[in-house]
PDB file of C-alpha atoms in Angstrom:
ATOM      1  CA  MET A   1       2.092 205.071-155.863  1.00  0.00           C
ATOM      2  CA  LEU A   2       0.501 202.283-153.893  1.00  0.00           C
ATOM      3  CA  ILE A   3      -3.245 202.023-153.797  1.00  0.00           C
ATOM      4  CA  THR A   4      -5.876 199.724-152.419  1.00  0.00           C
ATOM      5  CA  CYS A   5      -7.336 197.954-155.350  1.00  0.00           C
ATOM      6  CA  ARG A   6     -11.028 198.348-156.057  1.00  0.00           C
ATOM      7  CA  ARG A   7     -11.039 194.818-158.006  1.00  0.00           C
ATOM      8  CA  CYS A   8      -9.078 192.652-155.758  1.00  0.00           C
ATOM      9  CA  GLY A   9      -8.772 194.653-152.426  1.00  0.00           C
ATOM     10  CA  ARG A  10      -5.061 194.286-152.075  1.00  0.00           C
ATOM     11  CA  VAL A  11      -2.350 197.047-151.872  1.00  0.00           C
ATOM     12  CA  HIS A  12      -0.391 197.393-155.032  1.00  0.00           C
ATOM     13  CA  ALA A  13       0.956 199.810-157.533  1.00  0.00           C
ATOM     14  CA  LEU A  14      -1.606 201.590-159.533  1.00  0.00           C
ATOM     15  CA  GLY A  15      -2.581 199.843-162.699  1.00  0.00           C
ATOM     16  CA  SER A  16      -0.602 196.555-161.841  1.00  0.00           C
ATOM     17  CA  CYS A  17      -3.741 194.350-160.706  1.00  0.00           C
ATOM     18  CA  ALA A  18      -3.801 191.182-162.579  1.00  0.00           C
ATOM     19  CA  VAL A  19      -7.431 190.595-161.795  1.00  0.00           C
ATOM     20  CA  PRO A  20      -9.474 191.461-164.845  1.00  0.00           C
ATOM     21  CA  GLU A  21     -12.254 194.138-164.530  1.00  0.00           C
ATOM     22  CA  LYS A  22     -15.842 192.720-164.216  1.00  0.00           C
ATOM     23  CA  PRO A  23     -17.865 193.082-167.438  1.00  0.00           C
ATOM     24  CA  ARG A  24     -20.571 195.434-167.402  1.00  0.00           C
ATOM     25  CA  ARG A  25     -24.122 194.061-166.981  1.00  0.00           C
ATOM     26  CA  TYR A  26     -25.121 195.896-170.096  1.00  0.00           C
ATOM     27  CA  ALA A  27     -23.825 198.269-172.615  1.00  0.00           C
ATOM     28  CA  ARG A  28     -25.518 201.795-172.458  1.00  0.00           C
ATOM     29  CA  SER A  29     -27.249 201.778-175.793  1.00  0.00           C
ATOM     30  CA  GLU A  30     -28.503 204.702-177.671  1.00  0.00           C
ATOM     31  CA  ALA A  31     -32.054 203.702-176.930  1.00  0.00           C
ATOM     32  CA  ARG A  32     -31.356 203.409-173.315  1.00  0.00           C
ATOM     33  CA  ALA A  33     -29.673 206.667-173.182  1.00  0.00           C
ATOM     34  CA  PHE A  34     -32.629 208.259-175.106  1.00  0.00           C
ATOM     35  CA  ARG A  35     -35.269 206.763-172.508  1.00  0.00           C
ATOM     36  CA  SER A  36     -33.349 208.566-169.758  1.00  0.00           C
ATOM     37  CA  SER A  37     -33.415 211.927-171.453  1.00  0.00           C
ATOM     38  CA  ALA A  38     -35.481 214.756-170.333  1.00  0.00           C
ATOM     39  CA  LEU A  39     -37.079 215.053-173.881  1.00  0.00           C
ATOM     40  CA  TRP A  40     -38.496 211.477-173.629  1.00  0.00           C
ATOM     41  CA  GLN A  41     -39.549 211.837-170.071  1.00  0.00           C
ATOM     42  CA  ARG A  42     -41.579 215.007-171.148  1.00  0.00           C
ATOM     43  CA  THR A  43     -42.887 213.271-174.289  1.00  0.00           C
ATOM     44  CA  ALA A  44     -43.832 210.089-172.364  1.00  0.00           C
ATOM     45  CA  GLU A  45     -45.726 212.261-169.697  1.00  0.00           C
ATOM     46  CA  GLU A  46     -47.602 214.061-172.567  1.00  0.00           C
ATOM     47  CA  VAL A  47     -48.636 210.776-174.241  1.00  0.00           C
ATOM     48  CA  ARG A  48     -49.952 209.251-170.902  1.00  0.00           C
ATOM     49  CA  ALA A  49     -51.858 212.425-170.373  1.00  0.00           C
ATOM     50  CA  LEU A  50     -53.266 212.158-174.100  1.00  0.00           C
ATOM     51  CA  ASP A  51     -54.440 208.678-173.188  1.00  0.00           C
ATOM     52  CA  GLY A  52     -55.992 209.572-169.813  1.00  0.00           C
ATOM     53  CA  ASN A  53     -53.467 207.824-167.955  1.00  0.00           C
ATOM     54  CA  THR A  54     -55.025 204.428-168.860  1.00  0.00           C
ATOM     55  CA  CYS A  55     -53.822 201.607-171.043  1.00  0.00           C
ATOM     56  CA  VAL A  56     -55.308 201.894-174.549  1.00  0.00           C
ATOM     57  CA  VAL A  57     -55.606 198.118-175.279  1.00  0.00           C
ATOM     58  CA  CYS A  58     -57.239 197.232-171.969  1.00  0.00           C
ATOM     59  CA  MET A  59     -59.869 199.862-172.430  1.00  0.00           C
ATOM     60  CA  GLU A  60     -60.497 199.475-176.183  1.00  0.00           C
ATOM     61  CA  ARG A  61     -60.012 195.836-176.624  1.00  0.00           C
ATOM     62  CA  ASP A  62     -61.270 194.409-173.109  1.00  0.00           C
ATOM     63  CA  GLY A  63     -63.327 197.275-171.876  1.00  0.00           C
ATOM     64  CA  ALA A  64     -61.479 197.444-168.806  1.00  0.00           C
ATOM     65  CA  VAL A  65     -59.901 200.540-167.194  1.00  0.00           C
ATOM     66  CA  ASN A  66     -56.388 199.825-166.261  1.00  0.00           C
ATOM     67  CA  ASP A  67     -54.082 202.694-164.836  1.00  0.00           C
ATOM     68  CA  ARG A  68     -51.174 200.530-163.298  1.00  0.00           C
ATOM     69  CA  ARG A  69     -47.675 199.978-164.450  1.00  0.00           C
ATOM     70  CA  LEU A  70     -48.115 202.184-167.490  1.00  0.00           C
ATOM     71  CA  GLN A  71     -45.579 202.273-170.137  1.00  0.00           C
ATOM     72  CA  VAL A  72     -45.319 204.276-173.495  1.00  0.00           C
ATOM     73  CA  HIS A  73     -44.844 201.893-176.444  1.00  0.00           C
ATOM     74  CA  HIS A  74     -43.296 203.061-179.779  1.00  0.00           C
ATOM     75  CA  LEU A  75     -45.224 201.861-182.849  1.00  0.00           C
ATOM     76  CA  ASP A  76     -42.055 202.192-184.723  1.00  0.00           C
ATOM     77  CA  PRO A  77     -39.383 200.432-182.596  1.00  0.00           C
ATOM     78  CA  LEU A  78     -36.261 202.364-181.563  1.00  0.00           C
ATOM     79  CA  SER A  79     -34.079 199.414-182.755  1.00  0.00           C
ATOM     80  CA  GLU A  80     -35.482 199.901-186.214  1.00  0.00           C
ATOM     81  CA  THR A  81     -35.872 203.555-186.508  1.00  0.00           C
ATOM     82  CA  GLY A  82     -33.141 205.038-184.163  1.00  0.00           C
ATOM     83  CA  THR A  83     -33.542 207.690-181.731  1.00  0.00           C
ATOM     84  CA  SER A  84     -33.165 210.624-184.124  1.00  0.00           C
ATOM     85  CA  CYS A  85     -36.138 209.605-186.093  1.00  0.00           C
ATOM     86  CA  PRO A  86     -39.104 212.154-185.758  1.00  0.00           C
ATOM     87  CA  SER A  87     -41.506 209.214-184.769  1.00  0.00           C
ATOM     88  CA  ALA A  88     -39.405 208.635-181.559  1.00  0.00           C
ATOM     89  CA  THR A  89     -41.199 211.581-180.003  1.00  0.00           C
ATOM     90  CA  ASP A  90     -44.266 211.886-182.213  1.00  0.00           C
ATOM     91  CA  ALA A  91     -47.270 211.423-179.987  1.00  0.00           C
ATOM     92  CA  ALA A  92     -49.322 210.097-182.958  1.00  0.00           C
ATOM     93  CA  ARG A  93     -46.976 206.947-183.093  1.00  0.00           C
ATOM     94  CA  LEU A  94     -46.761 206.393-179.202  1.00  0.00           C
ATOM     95  CA  ALA A  95     -49.345 204.661-177.174  1.00  0.00           C
ATOM     96  CA  THR A  96     -49.843 204.110-173.270  1.00  0.00           C
ATOM     97  CA  LEU A  97     -49.840 200.536-172.442  1.00  0.00           C
ATOM     98  CA  CYS A  98     -49.974 198.474-169.312  1.00  0.00           C
ATOM     99  CA  GLU A  99     -46.907 196.074-168.734  1.00  0.00           C
ATOM    100  CA  ARG A 100     -48.785 193.038-170.054  1.00  0.00           C
ATOM    101  CA  CYS A 101     -50.187 194.748-173.192  1.00  0.00           C
ATOM    102  CA  HIS A 102     -46.758 196.330-173.870  1.00  0.00           C
ATOM    103  CA  GLU A 103     -45.329 192.770-173.830  1.00  0.00           C
ATOM    104  CA  GLN A 104     -48.032 191.636-176.153  1.00  0.00           C
ATOM    105  CA  ALA A 105     -47.429 194.431-178.650  1.00  0.00           C
ATOM    106  CA  GLY A 106     -43.744 193.643-178.548  1.00  0.00           C
ATOM    107  CA  ARG A 107     -44.388 190.126-179.472  1.00  0.00           C
ATOM    108  CA  GLY A 108     -46.742 191.235-182.334  1.00  0.00           C
ATOM    109  CA  ASP A 109     -49.993 189.786-180.781  1.00  0.00           C
ATOM    110  CA  PHE A 110     -51.824 192.694-182.455  1.00  0.00           C
ATOM    111  CA  SER A 111     -50.888 194.672-185.612  1.00  0.00           C
ATOM    112  CA  LYS A 112     -49.853 198.336-185.651  1.00  0.00           C
ATOM    113  CA  GLU A 113     -52.900 199.150-187.669  1.00  0.00           C
ATOM    114  CA  GLN A 114     -55.148 197.597-184.944  1.00  0.00           C
ATOM    115  CA  LEU A 115     -53.277 199.640-182.276  1.00  0.00           C
ATOM    116  CA  LEU A 116     -53.687 202.890-184.305  1.00  0.00           C
ATOM    117  CA  GLU A 117     -57.533 202.249-184.333  1.00  0.00           C
ATOM    118  CA  TRP A 118     -57.636 201.626-180.760  1.00  0.00           C
ATOM    119  CA  MET A 119     -55.463 204.724-180.133  1.00  0.00           C
ATOM    120  CA  ALA A 120     -57.885 206.976-182.094  1.00  0.00           C
ATOM    121  CA  ALA A 121     -61.080 205.707-180.480  1.00  0.00           C
ATOM    122  CA  HIS A 122     -59.353 205.973-177.130  1.00  0.00           C
ATOM    123  CA  ARG A 123     -57.990 209.541-177.470  1.00  0.00           C
ATOM    124  CA  ALA A 124     -61.377 210.615-178.734  1.00  0.00           C
ATOM    125  CA  ARG A 125     -62.867 209.761-175.261  1.00  0.00           C
ATOM    126  CA  PHE A 126     -60.277 211.969-173.593  1.00  0.00           C
ATOM    127  CA  ARG A 127     -60.464 215.294-175.912  1.00  0.00           C
TER     128      ARG A 127
END
């Protein structure tokens, strides 16, 4: 059967194209799939609500209210714990951070212990 090839645009027999398939931009990792799940979306929404839809670090460290470009940070990285670990969806181990503070947390600019202290103080404001 002749087809129009998706890879090269020519007409030839099915499966006989010599042009190699383009590599995918990224492999769909377990963590990426988890972040797309309904469970994670609900959890992230709950965590943002717990934190008053503001960045924990900006408010507690800098005294500034930042509610833009918020992300939810795992204190225990998914790359280390995996997505089946209970801490992946435990609100006590998740913090709402702005993009800048999330990058700083990923680099280790402040410790987990410091972030936990800021989280406790921050969440006390919104109870």
